CSV table of C-alpha atoms and ligand atoms in Angstrom, one decimal:
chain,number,residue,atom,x,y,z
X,1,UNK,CA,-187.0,-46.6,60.6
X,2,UNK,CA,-183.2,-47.1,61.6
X,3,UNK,CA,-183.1,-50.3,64.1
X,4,UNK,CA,-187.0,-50.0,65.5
X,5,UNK,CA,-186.1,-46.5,65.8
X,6,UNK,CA,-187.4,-43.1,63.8
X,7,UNK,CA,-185.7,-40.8,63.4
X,8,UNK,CA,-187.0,-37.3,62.3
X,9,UNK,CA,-185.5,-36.0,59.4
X,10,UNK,CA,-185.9,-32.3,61.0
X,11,UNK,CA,-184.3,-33.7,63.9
X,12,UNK,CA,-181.2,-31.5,64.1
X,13,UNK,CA,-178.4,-34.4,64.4
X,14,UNK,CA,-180.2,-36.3,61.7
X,15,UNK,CA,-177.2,-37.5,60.3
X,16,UNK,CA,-175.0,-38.4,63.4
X,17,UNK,CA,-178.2,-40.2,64.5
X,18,UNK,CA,-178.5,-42.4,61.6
X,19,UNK,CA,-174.8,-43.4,61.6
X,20,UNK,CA,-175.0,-44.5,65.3
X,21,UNK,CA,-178.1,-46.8,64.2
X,22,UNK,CA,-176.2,-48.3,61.3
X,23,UNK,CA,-173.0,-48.6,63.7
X,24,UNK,CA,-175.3,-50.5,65.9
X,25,UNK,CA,-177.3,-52.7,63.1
X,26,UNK,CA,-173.8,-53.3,61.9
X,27,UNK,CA,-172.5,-54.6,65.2
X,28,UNK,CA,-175.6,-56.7,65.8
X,29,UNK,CA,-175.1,-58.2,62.7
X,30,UNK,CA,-171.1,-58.9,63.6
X,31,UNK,CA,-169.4,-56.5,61.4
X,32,UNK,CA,-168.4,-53.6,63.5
X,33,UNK,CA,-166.3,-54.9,67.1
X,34,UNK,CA,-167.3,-53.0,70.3
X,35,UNK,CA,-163.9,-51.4,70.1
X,36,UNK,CA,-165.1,-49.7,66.6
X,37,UNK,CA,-168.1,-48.2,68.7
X,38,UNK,CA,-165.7,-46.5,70.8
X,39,UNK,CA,-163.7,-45.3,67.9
X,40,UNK,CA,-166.9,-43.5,66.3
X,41,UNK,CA,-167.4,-41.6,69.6
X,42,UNK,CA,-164.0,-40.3,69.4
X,43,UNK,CA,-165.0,-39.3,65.7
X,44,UNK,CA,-167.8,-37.9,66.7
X,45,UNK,CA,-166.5,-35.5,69.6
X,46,UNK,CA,-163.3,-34.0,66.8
X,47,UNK,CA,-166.2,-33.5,63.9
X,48,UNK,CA,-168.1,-31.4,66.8
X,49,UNK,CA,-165.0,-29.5,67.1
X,50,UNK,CA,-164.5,-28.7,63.4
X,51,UNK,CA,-168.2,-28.0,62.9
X,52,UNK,CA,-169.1,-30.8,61.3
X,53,UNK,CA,-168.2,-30.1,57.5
X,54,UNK,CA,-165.5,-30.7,55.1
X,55,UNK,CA,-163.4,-27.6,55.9
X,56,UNK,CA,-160.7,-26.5,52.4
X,57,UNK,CA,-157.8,-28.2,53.8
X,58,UNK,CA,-159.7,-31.5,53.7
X,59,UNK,CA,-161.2,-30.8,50.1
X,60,UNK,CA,-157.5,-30.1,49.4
X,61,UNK,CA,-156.5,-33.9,50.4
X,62,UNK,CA,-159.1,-35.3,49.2
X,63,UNK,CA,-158.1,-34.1,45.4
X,64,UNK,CA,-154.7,-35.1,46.1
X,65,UNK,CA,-155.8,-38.0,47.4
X,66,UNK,CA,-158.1,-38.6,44.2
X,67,UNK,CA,-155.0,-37.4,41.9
X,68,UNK,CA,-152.8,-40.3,43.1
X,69,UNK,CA,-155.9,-42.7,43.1
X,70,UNK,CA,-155.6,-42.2,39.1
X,71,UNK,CA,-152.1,-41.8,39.0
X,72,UNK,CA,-150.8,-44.9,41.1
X,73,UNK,CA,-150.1,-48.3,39.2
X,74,UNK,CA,-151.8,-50.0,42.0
X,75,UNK,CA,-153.9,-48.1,44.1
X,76,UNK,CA,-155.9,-49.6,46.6
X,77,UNK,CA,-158.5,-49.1,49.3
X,78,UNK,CA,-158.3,-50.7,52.6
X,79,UNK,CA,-162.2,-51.3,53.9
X,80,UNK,CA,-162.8,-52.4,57.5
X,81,UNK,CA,-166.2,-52.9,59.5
X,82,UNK,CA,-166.8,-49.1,60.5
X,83,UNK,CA,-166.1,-48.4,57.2
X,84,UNK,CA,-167.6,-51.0,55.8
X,85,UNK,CA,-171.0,-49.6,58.2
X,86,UNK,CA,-171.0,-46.3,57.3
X,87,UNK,CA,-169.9,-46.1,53.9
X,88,UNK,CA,-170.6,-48.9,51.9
X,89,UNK,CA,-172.5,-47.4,49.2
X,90,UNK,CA,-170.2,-44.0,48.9
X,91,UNK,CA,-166.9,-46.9,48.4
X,92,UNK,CA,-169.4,-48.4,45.7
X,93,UNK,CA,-169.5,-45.2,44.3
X,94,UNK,CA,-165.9,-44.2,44.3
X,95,UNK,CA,-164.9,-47.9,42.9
X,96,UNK,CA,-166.9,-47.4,39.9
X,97,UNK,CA,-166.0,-43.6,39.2
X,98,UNK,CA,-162.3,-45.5,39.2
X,99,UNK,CA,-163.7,-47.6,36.7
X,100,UNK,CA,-162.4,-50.6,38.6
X,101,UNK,CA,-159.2,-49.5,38.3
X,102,UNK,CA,-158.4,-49.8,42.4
X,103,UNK,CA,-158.6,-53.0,44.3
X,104,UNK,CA,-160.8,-53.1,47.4
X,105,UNK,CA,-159.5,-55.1,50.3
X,106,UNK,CA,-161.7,-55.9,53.5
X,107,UNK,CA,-158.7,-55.1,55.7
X,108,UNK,CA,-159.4,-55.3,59.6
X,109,UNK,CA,-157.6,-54.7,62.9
X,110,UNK,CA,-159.4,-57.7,64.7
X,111,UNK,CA,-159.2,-60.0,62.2
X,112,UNK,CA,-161.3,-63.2,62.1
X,113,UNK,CA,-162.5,-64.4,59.0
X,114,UNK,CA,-165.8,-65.0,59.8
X,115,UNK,CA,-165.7,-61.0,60.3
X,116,UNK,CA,-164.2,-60.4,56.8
X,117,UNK,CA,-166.3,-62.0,55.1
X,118,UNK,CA,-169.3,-60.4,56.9
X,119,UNK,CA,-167.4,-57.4,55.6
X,120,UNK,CA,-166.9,-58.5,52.1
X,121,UNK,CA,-170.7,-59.5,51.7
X,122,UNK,CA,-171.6,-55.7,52.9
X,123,UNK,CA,-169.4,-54.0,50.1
X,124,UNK,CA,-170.4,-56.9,47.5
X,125,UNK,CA,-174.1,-55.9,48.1
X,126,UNK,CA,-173.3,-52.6,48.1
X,127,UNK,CA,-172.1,-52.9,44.3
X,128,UNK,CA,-168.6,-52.4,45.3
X,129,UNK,CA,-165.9,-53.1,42.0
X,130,UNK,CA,-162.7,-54.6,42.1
X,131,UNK,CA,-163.0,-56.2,45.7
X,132,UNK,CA,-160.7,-59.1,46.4
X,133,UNK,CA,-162.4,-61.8,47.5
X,134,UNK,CA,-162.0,-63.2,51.2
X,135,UNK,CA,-159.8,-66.0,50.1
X,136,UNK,CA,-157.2,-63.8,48.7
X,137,UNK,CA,-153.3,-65.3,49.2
X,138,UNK,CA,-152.4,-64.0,52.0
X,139,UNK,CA,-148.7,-62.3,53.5
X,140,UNK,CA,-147.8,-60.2,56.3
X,141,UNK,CA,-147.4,-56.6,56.6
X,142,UNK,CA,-143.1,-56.5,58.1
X,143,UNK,CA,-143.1,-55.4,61.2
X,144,UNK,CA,-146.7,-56.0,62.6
X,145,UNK,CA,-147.4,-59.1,64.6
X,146,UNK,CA,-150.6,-60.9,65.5
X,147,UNK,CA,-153.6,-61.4,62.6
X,148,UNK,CA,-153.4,-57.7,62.3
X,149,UNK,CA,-150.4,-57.4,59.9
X,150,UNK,CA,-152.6,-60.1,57.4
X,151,UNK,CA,-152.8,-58.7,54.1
X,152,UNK,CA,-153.6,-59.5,50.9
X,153,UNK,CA,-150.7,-60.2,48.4
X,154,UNK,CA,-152.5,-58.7,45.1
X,155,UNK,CA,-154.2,-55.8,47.6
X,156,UNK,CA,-151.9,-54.0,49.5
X,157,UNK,CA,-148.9,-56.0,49.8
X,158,UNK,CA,-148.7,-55.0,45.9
X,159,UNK,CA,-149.7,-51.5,46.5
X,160,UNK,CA,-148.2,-48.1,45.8
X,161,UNK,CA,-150.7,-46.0,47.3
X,162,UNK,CA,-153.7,-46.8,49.8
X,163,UNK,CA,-157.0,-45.1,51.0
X,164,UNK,CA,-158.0,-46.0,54.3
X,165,UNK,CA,-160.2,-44.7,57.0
X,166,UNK,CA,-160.4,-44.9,60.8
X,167,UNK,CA,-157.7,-47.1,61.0
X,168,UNK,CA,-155.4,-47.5,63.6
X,169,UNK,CA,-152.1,-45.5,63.9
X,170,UNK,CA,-149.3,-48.6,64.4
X,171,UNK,CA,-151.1,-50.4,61.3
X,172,UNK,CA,-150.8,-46.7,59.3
X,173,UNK,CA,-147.0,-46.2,60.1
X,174,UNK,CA,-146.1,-49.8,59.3
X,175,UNK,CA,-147.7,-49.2,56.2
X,176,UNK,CA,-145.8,-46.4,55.4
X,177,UNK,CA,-142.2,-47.8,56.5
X,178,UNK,CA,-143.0,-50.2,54.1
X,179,UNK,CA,-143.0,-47.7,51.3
X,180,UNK,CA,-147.0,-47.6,50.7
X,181,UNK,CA,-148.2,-43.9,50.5
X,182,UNK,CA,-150.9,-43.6,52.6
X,183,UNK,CA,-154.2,-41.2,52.3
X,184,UNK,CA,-156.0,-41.9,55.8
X,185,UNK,CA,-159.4,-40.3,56.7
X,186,UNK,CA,-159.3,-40.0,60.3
X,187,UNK,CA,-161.1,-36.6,62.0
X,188,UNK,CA,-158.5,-36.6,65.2
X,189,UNK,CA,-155.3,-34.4,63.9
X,190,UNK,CA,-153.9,-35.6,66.6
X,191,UNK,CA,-154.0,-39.7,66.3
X,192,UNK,CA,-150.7,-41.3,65.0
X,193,UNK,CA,-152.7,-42.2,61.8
X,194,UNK,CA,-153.2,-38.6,61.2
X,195,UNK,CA,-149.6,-37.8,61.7
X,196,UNK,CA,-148.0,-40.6,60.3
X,197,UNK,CA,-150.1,-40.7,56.9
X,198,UNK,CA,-148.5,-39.2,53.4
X,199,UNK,CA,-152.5,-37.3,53.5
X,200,UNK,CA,-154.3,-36.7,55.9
X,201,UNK,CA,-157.9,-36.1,55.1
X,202,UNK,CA,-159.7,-34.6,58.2
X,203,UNK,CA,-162.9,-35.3,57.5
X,204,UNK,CA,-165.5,-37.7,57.9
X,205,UNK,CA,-165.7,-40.8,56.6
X,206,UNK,CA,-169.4,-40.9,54.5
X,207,UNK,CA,-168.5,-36.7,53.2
X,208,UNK,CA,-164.5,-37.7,52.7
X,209,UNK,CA,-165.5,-40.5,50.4
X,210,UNK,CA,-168.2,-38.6,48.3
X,211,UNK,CA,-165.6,-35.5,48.2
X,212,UNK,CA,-163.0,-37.9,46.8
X,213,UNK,CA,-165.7,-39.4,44.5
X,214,UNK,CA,-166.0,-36.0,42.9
X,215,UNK,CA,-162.7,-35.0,42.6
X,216,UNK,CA,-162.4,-38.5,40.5
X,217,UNK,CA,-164.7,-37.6,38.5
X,218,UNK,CA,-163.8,-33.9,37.9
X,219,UNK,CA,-160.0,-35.4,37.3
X,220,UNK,CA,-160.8,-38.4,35.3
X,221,UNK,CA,-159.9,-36.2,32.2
X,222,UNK,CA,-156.9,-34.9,33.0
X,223,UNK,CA,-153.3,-35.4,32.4
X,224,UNK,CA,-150.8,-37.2,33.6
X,225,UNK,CA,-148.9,-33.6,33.9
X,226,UNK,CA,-151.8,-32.3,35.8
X,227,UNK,CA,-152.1,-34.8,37.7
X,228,UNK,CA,-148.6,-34.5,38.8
X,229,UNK,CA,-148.6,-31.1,39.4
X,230,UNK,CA,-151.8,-32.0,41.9
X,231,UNK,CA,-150.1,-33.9,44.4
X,232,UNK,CA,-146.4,-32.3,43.8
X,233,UNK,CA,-147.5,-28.8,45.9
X,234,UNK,CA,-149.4,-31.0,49.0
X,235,UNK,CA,-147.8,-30.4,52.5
X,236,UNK,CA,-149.0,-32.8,54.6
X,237,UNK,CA,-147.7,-31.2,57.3
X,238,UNK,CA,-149.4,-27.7,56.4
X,239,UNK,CA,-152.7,-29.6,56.2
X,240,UNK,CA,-152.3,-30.6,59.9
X,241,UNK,CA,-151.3,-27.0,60.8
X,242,UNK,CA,-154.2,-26.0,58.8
X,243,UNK,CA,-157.4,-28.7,61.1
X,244,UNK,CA,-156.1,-27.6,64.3
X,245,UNK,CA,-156.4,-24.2,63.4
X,246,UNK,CA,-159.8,-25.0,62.6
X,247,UNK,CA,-160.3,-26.3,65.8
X,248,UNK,CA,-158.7,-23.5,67.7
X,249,UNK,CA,-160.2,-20.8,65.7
X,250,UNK,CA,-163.9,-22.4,66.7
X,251,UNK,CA,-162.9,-23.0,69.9
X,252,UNK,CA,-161.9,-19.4,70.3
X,253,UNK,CA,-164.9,-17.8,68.8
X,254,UNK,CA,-166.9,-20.2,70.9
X,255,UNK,CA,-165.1,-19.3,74.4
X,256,UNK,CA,-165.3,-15.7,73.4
X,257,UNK,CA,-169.3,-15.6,72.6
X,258,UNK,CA,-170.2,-18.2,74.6
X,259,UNK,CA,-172.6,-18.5,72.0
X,260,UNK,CA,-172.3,-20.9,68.6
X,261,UNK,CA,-172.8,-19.3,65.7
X,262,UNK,CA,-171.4,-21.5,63.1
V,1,ATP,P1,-154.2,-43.8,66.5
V,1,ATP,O1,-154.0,-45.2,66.8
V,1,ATP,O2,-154.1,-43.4,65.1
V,1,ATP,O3,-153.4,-42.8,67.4
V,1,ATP,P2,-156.8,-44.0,67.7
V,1,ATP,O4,-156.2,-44.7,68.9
V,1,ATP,O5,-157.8,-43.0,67.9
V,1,ATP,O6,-155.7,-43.3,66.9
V,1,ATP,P3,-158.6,-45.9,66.6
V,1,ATP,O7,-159.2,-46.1,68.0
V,1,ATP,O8,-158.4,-47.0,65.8
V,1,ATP,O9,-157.3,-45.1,66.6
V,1,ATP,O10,-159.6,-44.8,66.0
V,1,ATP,C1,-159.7,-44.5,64.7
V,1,ATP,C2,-159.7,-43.0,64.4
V,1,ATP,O11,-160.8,-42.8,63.5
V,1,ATP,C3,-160.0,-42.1,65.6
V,1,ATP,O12,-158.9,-41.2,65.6
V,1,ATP,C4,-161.3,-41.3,65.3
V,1,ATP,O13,-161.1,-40.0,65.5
V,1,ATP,C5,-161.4,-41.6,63.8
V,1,ATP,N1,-162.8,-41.7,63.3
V,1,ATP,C6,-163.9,-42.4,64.0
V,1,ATP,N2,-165.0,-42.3,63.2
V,1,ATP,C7,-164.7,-41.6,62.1
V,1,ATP,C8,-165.4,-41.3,61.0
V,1,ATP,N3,-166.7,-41.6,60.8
V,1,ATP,N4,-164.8,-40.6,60.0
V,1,ATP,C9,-163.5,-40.2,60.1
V,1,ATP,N5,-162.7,-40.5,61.2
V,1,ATP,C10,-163.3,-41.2,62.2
């Protein structure tokens, strides 16, 4: 049962349905803002374009992007309520295949702190290590007004490199001006947190996270040397070349056939 609803399990969009009921569970309960609602069906409509798997360019940034999660001094990922909704458990996961070595920060666009620590509580249930706790001292992120630019100062204020996902593109590009390097998850090529980011992982959220999660793992054993010579090839900008491609070449095949067939 997913919020007095059942869903099938043979029911074809299984999986997009049961996201919408958390997002909705979550929202009721006052974790996700109307505005992240809208945000998901944005998500939605670009993993319908790329077919609704992680395509090789994504699996490619998500091993770079688990290559500087063990290489960093202070890596961090940066949770908010969608997030937070849909992936809880996978960021559980990932925290503990880091062993605890990244800080989790409940980081959130519209900020109230009644909302972050709704957040916190989610991911703290969730089993989630290394998260700061709501009361963390606090600065400001330069250059971004309003309770948006709040972060922590032992999150990412002290970061050198940061995960985050579905996040909005002026808080992505302050981050980076401010020397972070950013891995963003974000399924739209074309947002200003896909083009701005260091890596961009288009993909969604709940498969980006488990992806990483692996890559962790499969890494964990590896050398600093390898691990180097992981992220020192990456083109960001190849990778974005590479999802609207994606998108095209479905998009072609579609308008040719008329017909799906992948
Ligand atoms: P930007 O500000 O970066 O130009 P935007 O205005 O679309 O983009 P938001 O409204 O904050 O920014 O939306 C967040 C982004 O997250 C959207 O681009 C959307 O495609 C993406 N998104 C939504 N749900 C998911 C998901 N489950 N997994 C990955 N990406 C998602």
């Amino acid at each position: 049962m997913h919020g007095g609803f059942d869903i099938p399990r043979s029911h074809p969009r299984y999986e997009s349905l049961v996201a919408r009921e958390k997002l909705v569970e979550m929202f009721e309960k006052g974790v996700v803002v109307p505005q992240g609602l809208i945000a998901h069906g944005r998500g939605e409509c670009f993993d319908y374009l790329l077919g609704e798997k992680s395509h090789d360019f994504a699996l490619e940034a998500e091993r770079v992007a688990a290559a500087y999660l063990l290489l960093s001094k202070r890596p961090v990922i940066s949770v908010n309520g969608n997030y937070a909704a849909l992936a809880a458990g996978e960021i559980a996961r990932l925290s503990e295949a880091l062993g605890g070595r990244a800080v989790v920060e409940v980081n959130i666009f519209y900020r109230t702190e009644e909302r972050v620590r709704r957040i916190h509580e989610v991911l703290a249930s969730a089993g989630v290590k290394g998260l700061l706790p709501p009361d963390c001292e606090k600065t400001r992120v330069p250059g971004l007004e309003s309770p948006r630019g709040i972060v922590c100062v032992e999150g990412i204020a002290s970061a050198d490199f940061v995960l985050l996902a579905i996040e909005d593109g002026d808080r992505t590009e302050a981050l980076v001006k401010w020397g972070k390097r950013v891995a963003a998850i974000d399924l739209n090529p074309f947002s200003r947190t896909a083009q701005k980011a260091s890596v961009t992982i288009v993909d969604e959220a709940v498969r980006a996270t488990r992806n990483i999660t692996r890559f962790v793992d499969e890494l964990s054993g590896a050398s600093e040397e390898e691990l180097r010579s992981i992220v020192a090839g990456y083109s960001n900008r190849e990778t974005l070349s590479r999802a609207f491609k994606a998108i095209l070449d479905r998009l072609s095949s579609a308008a040719d056939s008329g017909v799906l067939t992948q």
